[in-house]
Tab-separated table of C-alpha atoms in Angstrom:
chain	number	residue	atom	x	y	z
A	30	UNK	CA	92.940	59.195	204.060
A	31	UNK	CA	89.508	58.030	205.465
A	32	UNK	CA	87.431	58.261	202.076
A	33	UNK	CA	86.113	54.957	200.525
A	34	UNK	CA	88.863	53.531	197.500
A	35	UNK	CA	86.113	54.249	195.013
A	36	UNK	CA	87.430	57.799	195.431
A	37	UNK	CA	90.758	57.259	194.566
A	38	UNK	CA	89.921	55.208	191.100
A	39	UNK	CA	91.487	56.082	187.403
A	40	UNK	CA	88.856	57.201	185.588
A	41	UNK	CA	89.188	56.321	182.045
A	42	UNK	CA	88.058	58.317	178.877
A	43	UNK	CA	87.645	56.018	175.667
A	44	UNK	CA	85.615	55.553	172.153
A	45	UNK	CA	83.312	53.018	172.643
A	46	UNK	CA	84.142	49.693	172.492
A	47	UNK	CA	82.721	49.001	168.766
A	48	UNK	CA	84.468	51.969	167.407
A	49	UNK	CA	88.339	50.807	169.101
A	50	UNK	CA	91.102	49.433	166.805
A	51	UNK	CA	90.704	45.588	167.083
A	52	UNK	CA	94.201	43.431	166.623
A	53	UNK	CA	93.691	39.341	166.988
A	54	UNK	CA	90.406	39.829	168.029
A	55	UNK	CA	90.981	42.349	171.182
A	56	UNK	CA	90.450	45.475	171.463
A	57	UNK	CA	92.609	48.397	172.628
A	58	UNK	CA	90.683	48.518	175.363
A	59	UNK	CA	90.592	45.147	176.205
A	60	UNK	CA	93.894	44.753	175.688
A	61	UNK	CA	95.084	47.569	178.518
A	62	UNK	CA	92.320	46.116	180.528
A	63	UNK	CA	94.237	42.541	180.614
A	64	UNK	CA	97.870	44.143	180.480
A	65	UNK	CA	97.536	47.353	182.389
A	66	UNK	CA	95.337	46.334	184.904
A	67	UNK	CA	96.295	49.026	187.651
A	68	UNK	CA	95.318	51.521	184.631
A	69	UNK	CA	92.290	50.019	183.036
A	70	UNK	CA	90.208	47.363	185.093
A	71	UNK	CA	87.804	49.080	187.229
A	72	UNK	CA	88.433	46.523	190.007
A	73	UNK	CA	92.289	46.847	190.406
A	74	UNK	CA	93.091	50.509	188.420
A	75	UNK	CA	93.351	53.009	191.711
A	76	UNK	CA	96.179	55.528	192.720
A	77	UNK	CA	96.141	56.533	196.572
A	78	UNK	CA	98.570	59.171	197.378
A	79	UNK	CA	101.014	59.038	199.843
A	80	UNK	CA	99.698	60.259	203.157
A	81	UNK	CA	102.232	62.402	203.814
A	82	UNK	CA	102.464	64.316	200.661
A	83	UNK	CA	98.301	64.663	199.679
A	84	UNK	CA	97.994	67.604	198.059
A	85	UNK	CA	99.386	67.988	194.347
A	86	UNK	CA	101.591	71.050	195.441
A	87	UNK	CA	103.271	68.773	197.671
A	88	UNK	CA	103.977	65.920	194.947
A	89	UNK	CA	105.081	67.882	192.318
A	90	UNK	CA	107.675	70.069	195.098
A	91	UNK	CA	108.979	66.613	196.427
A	92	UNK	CA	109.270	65.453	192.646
A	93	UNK	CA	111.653	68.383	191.733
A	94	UNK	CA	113.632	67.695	194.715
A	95	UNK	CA	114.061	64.182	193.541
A	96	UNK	CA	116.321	65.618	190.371
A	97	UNK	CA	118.826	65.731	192.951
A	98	UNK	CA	119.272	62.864	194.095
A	99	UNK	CA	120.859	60.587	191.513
A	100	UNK	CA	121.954	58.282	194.594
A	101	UNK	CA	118.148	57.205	195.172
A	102	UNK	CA	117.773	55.737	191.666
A	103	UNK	CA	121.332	55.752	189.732
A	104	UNK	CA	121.316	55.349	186.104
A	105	UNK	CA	124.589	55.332	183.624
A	106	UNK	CA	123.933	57.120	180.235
A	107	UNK	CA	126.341	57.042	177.030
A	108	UNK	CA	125.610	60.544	175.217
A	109	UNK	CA	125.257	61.173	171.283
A	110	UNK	CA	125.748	64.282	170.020
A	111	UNK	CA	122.927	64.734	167.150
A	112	UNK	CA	123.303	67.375	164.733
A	113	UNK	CA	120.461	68.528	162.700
A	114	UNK	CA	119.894	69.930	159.018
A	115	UNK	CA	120.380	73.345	160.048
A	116	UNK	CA	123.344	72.636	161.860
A	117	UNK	CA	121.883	73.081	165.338
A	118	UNK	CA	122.838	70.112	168.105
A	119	UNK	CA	120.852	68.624	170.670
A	120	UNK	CA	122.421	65.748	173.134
A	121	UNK	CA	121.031	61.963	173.002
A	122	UNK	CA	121.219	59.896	176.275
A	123	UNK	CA	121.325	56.030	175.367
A	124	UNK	CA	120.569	54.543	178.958
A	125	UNK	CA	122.975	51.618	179.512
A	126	UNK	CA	123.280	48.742	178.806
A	127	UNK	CA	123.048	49.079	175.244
A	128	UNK	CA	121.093	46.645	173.314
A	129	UNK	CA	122.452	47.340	169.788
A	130	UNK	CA	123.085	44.009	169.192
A	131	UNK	CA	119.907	42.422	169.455
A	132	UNK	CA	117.716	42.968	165.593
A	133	UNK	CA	114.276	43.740	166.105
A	134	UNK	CA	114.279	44.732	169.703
A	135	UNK	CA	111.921	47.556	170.675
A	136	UNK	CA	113.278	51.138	171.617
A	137	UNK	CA	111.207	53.497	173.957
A	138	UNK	CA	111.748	57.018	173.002
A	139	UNK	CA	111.653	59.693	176.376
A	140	UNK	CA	111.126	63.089	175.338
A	141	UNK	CA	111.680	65.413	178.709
A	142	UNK	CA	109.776	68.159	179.687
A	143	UNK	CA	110.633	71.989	179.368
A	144	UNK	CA	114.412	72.564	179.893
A	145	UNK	CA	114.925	68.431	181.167
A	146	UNK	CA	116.561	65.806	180.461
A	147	UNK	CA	117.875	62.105	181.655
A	148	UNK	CA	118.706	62.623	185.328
A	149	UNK	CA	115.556	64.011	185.886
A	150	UNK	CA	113.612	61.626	188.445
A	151	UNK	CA	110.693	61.104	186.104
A	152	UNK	CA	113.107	59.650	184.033
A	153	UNK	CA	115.541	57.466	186.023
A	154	UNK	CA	112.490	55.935	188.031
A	155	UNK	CA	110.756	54.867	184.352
A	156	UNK	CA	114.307	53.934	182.896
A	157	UNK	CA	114.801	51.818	185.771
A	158	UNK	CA	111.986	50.140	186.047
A	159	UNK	CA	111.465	49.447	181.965
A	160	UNK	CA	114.918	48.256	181.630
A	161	UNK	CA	114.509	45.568	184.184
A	162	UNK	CA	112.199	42.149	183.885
A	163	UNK	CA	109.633	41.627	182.794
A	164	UNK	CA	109.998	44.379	180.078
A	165	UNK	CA	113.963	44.637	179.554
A	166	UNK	CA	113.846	47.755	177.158
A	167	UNK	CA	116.321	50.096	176.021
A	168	UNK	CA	115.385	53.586	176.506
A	169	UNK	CA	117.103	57.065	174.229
A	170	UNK	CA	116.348	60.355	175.635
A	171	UNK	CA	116.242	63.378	173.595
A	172	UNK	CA	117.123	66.321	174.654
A	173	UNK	CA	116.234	70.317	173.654
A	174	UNK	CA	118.406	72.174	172.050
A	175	UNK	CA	120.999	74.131	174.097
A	176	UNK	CA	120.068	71.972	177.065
A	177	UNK	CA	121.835	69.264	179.167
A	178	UNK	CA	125.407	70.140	178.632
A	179	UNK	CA	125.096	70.996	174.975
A	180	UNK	CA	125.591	74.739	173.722
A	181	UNK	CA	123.244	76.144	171.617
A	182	UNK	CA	124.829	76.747	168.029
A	183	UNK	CA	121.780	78.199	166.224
A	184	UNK	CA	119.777	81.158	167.284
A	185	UNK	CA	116.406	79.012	167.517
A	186	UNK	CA	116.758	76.571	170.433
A	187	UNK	CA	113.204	75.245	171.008
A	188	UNK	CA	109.215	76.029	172.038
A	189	UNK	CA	106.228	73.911	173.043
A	190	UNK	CA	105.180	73.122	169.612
A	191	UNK	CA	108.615	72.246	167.778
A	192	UNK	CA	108.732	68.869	166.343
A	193	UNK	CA	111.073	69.379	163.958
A	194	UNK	CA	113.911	68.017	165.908
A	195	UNK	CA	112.249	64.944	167.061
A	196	UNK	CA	111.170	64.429	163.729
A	197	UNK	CA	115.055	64.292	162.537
A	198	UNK	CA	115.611	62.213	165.295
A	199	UNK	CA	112.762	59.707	164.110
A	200	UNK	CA	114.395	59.081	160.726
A	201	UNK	CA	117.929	59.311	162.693
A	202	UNK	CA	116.918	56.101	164.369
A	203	UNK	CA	114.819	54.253	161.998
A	204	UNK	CA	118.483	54.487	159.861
A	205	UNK	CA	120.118	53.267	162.844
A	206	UNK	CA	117.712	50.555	163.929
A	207	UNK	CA	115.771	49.749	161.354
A	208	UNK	CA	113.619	46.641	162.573
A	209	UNK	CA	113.300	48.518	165.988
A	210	UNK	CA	109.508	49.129	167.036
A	211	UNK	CA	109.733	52.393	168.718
A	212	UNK	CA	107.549	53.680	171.515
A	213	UNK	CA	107.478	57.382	172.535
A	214	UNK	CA	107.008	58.346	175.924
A	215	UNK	CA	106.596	62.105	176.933
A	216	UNK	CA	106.219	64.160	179.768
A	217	UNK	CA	104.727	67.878	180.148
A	218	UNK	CA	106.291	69.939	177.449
A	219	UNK	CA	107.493	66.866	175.885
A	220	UNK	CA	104.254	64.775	176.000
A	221	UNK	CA	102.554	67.925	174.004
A	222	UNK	CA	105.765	67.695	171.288
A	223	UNK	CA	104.887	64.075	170.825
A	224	UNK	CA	101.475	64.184	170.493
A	225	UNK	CA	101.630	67.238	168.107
A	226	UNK	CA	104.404	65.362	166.111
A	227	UNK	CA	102.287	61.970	166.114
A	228	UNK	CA	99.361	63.829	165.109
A	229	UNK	CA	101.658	65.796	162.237
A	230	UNK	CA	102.723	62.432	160.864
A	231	UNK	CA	99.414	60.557	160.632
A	232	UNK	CA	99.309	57.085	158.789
A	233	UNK	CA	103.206	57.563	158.383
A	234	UNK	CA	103.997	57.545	161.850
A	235	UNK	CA	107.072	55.761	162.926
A	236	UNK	CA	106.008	55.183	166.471
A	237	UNK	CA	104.094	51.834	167.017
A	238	UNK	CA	102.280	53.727	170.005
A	239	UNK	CA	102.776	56.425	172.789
A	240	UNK	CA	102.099	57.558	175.871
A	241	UNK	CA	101.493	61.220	177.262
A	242	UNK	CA	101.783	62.278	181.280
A	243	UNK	CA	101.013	65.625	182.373
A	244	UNK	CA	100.474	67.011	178.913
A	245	UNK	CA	99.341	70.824	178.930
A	246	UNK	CA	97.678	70.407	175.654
A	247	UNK	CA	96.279	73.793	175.535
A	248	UNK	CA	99.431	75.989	175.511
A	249	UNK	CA	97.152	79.519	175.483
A	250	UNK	CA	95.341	78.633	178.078
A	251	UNK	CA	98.160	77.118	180.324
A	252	UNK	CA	100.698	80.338	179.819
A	253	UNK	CA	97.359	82.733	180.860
A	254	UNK	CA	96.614	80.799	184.105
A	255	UNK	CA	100.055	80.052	184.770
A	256	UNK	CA	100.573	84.328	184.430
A	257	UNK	CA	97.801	84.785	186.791
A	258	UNK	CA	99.166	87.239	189.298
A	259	UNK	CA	98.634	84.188	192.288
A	260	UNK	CA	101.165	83.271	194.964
A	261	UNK	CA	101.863	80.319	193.543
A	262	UNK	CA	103.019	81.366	190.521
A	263	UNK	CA	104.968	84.331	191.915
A	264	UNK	CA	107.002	81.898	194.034
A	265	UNK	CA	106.473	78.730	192.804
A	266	UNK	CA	105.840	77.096	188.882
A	267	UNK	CA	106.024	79.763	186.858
A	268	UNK	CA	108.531	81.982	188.665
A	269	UNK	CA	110.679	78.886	188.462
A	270	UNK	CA	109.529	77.899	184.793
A	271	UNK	CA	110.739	81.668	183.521
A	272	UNK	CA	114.219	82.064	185.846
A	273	UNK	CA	114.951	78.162	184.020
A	274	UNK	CA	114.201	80.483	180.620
A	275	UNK	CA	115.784	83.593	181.291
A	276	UNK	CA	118.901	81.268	182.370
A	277	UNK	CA	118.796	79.142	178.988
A	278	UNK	CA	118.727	82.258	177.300
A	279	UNK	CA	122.048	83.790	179.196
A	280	UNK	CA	123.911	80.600	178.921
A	281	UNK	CA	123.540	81.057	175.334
A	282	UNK	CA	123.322	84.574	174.807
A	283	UNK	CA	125.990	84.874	172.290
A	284	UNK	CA	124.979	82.500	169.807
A	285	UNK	CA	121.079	83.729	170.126
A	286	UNK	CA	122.227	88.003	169.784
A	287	UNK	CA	124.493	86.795	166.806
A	288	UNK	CA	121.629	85.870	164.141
A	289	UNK	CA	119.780	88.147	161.755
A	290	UNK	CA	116.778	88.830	164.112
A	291	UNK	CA	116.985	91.756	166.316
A	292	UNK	CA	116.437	90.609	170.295
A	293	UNK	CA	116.226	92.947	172.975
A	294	UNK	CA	118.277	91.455	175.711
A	295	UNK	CA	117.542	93.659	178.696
A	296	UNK	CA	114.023	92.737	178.632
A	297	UNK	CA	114.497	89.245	177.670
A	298	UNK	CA	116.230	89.003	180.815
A	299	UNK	CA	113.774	91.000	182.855
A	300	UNK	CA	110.521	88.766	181.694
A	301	UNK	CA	108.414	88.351	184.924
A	302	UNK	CA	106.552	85.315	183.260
A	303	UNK	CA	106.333	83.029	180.317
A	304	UNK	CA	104.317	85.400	178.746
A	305	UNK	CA	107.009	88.270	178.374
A	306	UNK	CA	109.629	85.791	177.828
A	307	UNK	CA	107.557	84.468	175.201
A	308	UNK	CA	106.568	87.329	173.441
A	309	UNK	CA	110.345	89.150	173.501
A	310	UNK	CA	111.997	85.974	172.398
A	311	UNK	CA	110.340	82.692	171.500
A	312	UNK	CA	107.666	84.488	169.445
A	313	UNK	CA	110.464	86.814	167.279
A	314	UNK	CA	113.025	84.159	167.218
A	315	UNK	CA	110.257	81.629	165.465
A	316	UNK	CA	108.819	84.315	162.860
A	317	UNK	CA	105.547	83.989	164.919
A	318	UNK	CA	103.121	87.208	164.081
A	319	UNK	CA	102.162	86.833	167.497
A	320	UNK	CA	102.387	84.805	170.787
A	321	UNK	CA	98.836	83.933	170.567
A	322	UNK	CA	99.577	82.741	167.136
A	323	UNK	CA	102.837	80.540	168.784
A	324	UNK	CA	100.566	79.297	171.204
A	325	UNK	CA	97.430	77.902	169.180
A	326	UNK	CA	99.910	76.666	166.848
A	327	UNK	CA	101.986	74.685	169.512
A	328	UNK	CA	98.810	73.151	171.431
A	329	UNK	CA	98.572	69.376	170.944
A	330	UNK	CA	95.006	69.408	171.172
A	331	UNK	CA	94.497	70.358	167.552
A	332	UNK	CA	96.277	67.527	166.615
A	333	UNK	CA	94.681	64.769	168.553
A	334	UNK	CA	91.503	63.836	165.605
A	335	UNK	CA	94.654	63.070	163.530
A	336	UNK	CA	96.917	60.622	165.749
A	337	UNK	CA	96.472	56.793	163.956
A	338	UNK	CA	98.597	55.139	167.003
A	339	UNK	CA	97.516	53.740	169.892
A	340	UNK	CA	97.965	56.366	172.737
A	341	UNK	CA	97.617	56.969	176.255
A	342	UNK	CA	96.964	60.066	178.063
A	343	UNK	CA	97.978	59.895	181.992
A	344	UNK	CA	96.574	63.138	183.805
A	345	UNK	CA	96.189	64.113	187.218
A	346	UNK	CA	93.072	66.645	188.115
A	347	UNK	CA	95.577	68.267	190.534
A	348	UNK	CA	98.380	68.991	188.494
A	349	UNK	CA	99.151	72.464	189.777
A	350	UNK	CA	100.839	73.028	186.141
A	351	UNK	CA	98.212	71.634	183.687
A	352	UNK	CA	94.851	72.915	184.772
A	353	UNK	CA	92.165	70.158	184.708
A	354	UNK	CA	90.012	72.675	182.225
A	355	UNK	CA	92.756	71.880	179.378
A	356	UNK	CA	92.643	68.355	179.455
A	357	UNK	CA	90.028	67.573	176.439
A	358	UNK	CA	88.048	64.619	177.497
A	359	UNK	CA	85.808	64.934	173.982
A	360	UNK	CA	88.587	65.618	171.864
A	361	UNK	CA	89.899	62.056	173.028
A	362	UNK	CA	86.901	59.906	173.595
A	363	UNK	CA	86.302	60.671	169.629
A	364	UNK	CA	89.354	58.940	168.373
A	365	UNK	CA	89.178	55.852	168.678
A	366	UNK	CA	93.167	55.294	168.665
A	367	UNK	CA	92.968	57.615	172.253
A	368	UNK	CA	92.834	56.729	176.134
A	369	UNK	CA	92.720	58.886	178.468
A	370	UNK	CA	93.228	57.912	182.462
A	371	UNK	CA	92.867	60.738	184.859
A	372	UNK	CA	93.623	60.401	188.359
A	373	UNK	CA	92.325	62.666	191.354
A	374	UNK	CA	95.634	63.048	192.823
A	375	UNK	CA	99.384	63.270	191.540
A	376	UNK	CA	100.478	66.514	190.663
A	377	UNK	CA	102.815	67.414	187.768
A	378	UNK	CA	104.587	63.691	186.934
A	379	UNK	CA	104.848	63.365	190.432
A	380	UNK	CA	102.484	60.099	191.520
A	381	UNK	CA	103.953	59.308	194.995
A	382	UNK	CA	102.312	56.192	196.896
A	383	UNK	CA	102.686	54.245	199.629
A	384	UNK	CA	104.882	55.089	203.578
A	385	UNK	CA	108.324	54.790	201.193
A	386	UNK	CA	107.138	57.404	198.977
A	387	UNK	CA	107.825	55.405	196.076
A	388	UNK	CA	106.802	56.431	192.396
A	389	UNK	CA	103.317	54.919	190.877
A	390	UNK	CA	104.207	55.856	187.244
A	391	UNK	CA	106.792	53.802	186.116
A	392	UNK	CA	105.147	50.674	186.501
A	393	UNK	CA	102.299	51.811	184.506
A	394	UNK	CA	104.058	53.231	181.931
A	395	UNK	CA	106.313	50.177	181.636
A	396	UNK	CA	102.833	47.761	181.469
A	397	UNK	CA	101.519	50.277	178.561
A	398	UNK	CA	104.737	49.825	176.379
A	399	UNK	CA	104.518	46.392	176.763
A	400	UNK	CA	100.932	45.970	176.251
A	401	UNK	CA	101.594	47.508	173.023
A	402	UNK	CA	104.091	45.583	171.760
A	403	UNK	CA	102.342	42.045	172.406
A	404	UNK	CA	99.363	43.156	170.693
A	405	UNK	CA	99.153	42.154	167.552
């Protein structure tokens, strides 16, 4: 690309300095400045797409094709089966090896994006690069209910605003591993979850700190562009987004006909977009008056005055999913527990850099967690 690097720097969104949380005499900001340098110092913080994959349509295709190819970054998982107070299931991927035996060691906590799980590439690439020196930690994924080789046993299986499973989960682990300082990590649909459920939890928050990439944050807004009648979302995002729905829902069609509220199938299964899926089963199936009402309810973005951890918000301004008009750069720069670093290129989670088309995330992410653990 012949345009100066200046072009191609993270732009960060902060509180002012004064106003940051201050731990041993540094700043939050200072502290990502001198820990995440390739995120927060102006002079080193820069991601330069690959030049053969510029445009954010192209990343975030190339990404999904990634899921497939566990040979390019292999990772060995040993599942739990977690059931919940209602007696619904979801799976739990511990990524091997296990590091039980060590008290006090810190846990990173992935929660995938809509309908994904552990073998997704986001994933593997951050697992593998986080378990390895100089960070060395063990990561637990979480899955959605009725997802990832799990059946669905209750007729509610999940949405973009339900945090009542990862909230189980939460007090699952800090029974399991007490003295374990946990760090949540989310992408897309899971990133809003997390932030929603950190924001939900305020001072009592068991995480220690987070990070969000490719959150939607406004859920409205994203299911109305993303139901535009466009190409792209004929063929591309959201036609694949509703045939992963519409598939979830047949997989488990049984279990979700078989409660007390009354579904109509045929058009469940005819939904031409999140919107009709939405409205014919996630809205009914969650006792929502409405799907606007499911909507402003799920959107992280309410939540965000309220979050008392140390966060950080990783978008890209060409995410072909989460329009740049959703991401709330005022909303974040007025907490002063929030950072937000935007990037002009990426796509959804995607990030590719470099001739070997190698991912640009997991080494950031991997610098945040461990920023935030040493700071104290």
């Amino acid at each position: 690309m012949l345009l100066p690097k200046s072009w191609f720097r993270v732009q960060l969104t902060h509180a002012p300095p004064e106003k940051q949380p201050r731990r041993g005499g540094v700043t939050f900001g200072e502290q990502l400045k001198a820990k995440c340098p390739t995120i927060a110092d102006p002079a080193k913080a820069y991601y330069v797409p690959s030049w053969m994959m510029p445009s954010g349509d192209m990343q975030t295709i190339y990404l999904y094709t990634q899921h497939f190819k566990p040979a390019g970054c292999p990772m060995t998982y040993e599942r739990e089966i977690l059931q919940f107070s209602d007696g619904g299931k979801a799976a739990v991927d511990w990524a091997l090896p296990r590091q039980d035996a060590a008290p006090g060691s810190p846990l990173i906590v992935l929660v995938p994006g809509i309908t994904g799980g552990s073998y997704d590439y986001y994933a593997r690439s951050l697992i593998s690069r986080i378990s390895q020196e100089p960070f060395g930690y063990q990561v637990v994924v979480l899955h959605s209910r009725g997802c990832n080789g799990v059946d669905l046993i209750t007729p509610k299986s999940f949405h973009a605003g339900m945090t009542e499973d990862l909230r189980e989960f939460v007090v699952h682990l800090a029974k399991r591993r007490p003295d374990s300082p946990l760090v949540g990590v989310g992408f897309s649909l899971g990133a809003n979850i997390l932030t929603k459920y950190i924001g939900e939890e305020g001072a009592s928050c068991r995480f220690v700190a987070a990070v969000s990439v490719g959150n939607p944050f406004d859920i409205e807004t994203i299911t109305s562009a993303m139901c535009a009648p466009t190409m792209r979302n004929r063929y591309l995002y959201a036609a694949a987004l509703t045939r992963s729905l519409i598939a979830f829902f047949i997989s488990n069609k049984g279990v979700i006909m078989g409660g007390e509220v009354a579904f109509d199938a045929e058009k469940i299964m005819s939904s031409r977009n999140l919107k009709e899926f939405n409205e014919e089963y996630t809205t009914k199936a969650f006792g929502y008056t409405s799907i606007t009402a499911l909507n402003e309810s799920s959107s992280s973005v309410r939540y965000l005055k309220d979050i008392q951890v140390p966060m950080l918000f990783i978008n890209a301004l060409n995410d072909p999913m989460c329009c740049r008009r959703t991401v709330p750069f005022d909303e974040i720069a007025s907490n002063p527990n929030l950072m937000l670093a935007c990037t002009r290129y990426g796509g959804h989670l995607a990030y590719f850099e470099g001739t070997g088309v190698k991912p640009w995330l997991p080494e950031q992410l991997s610098q945040f967690v461990k920023a935030m653990l040493e700071w104290k």
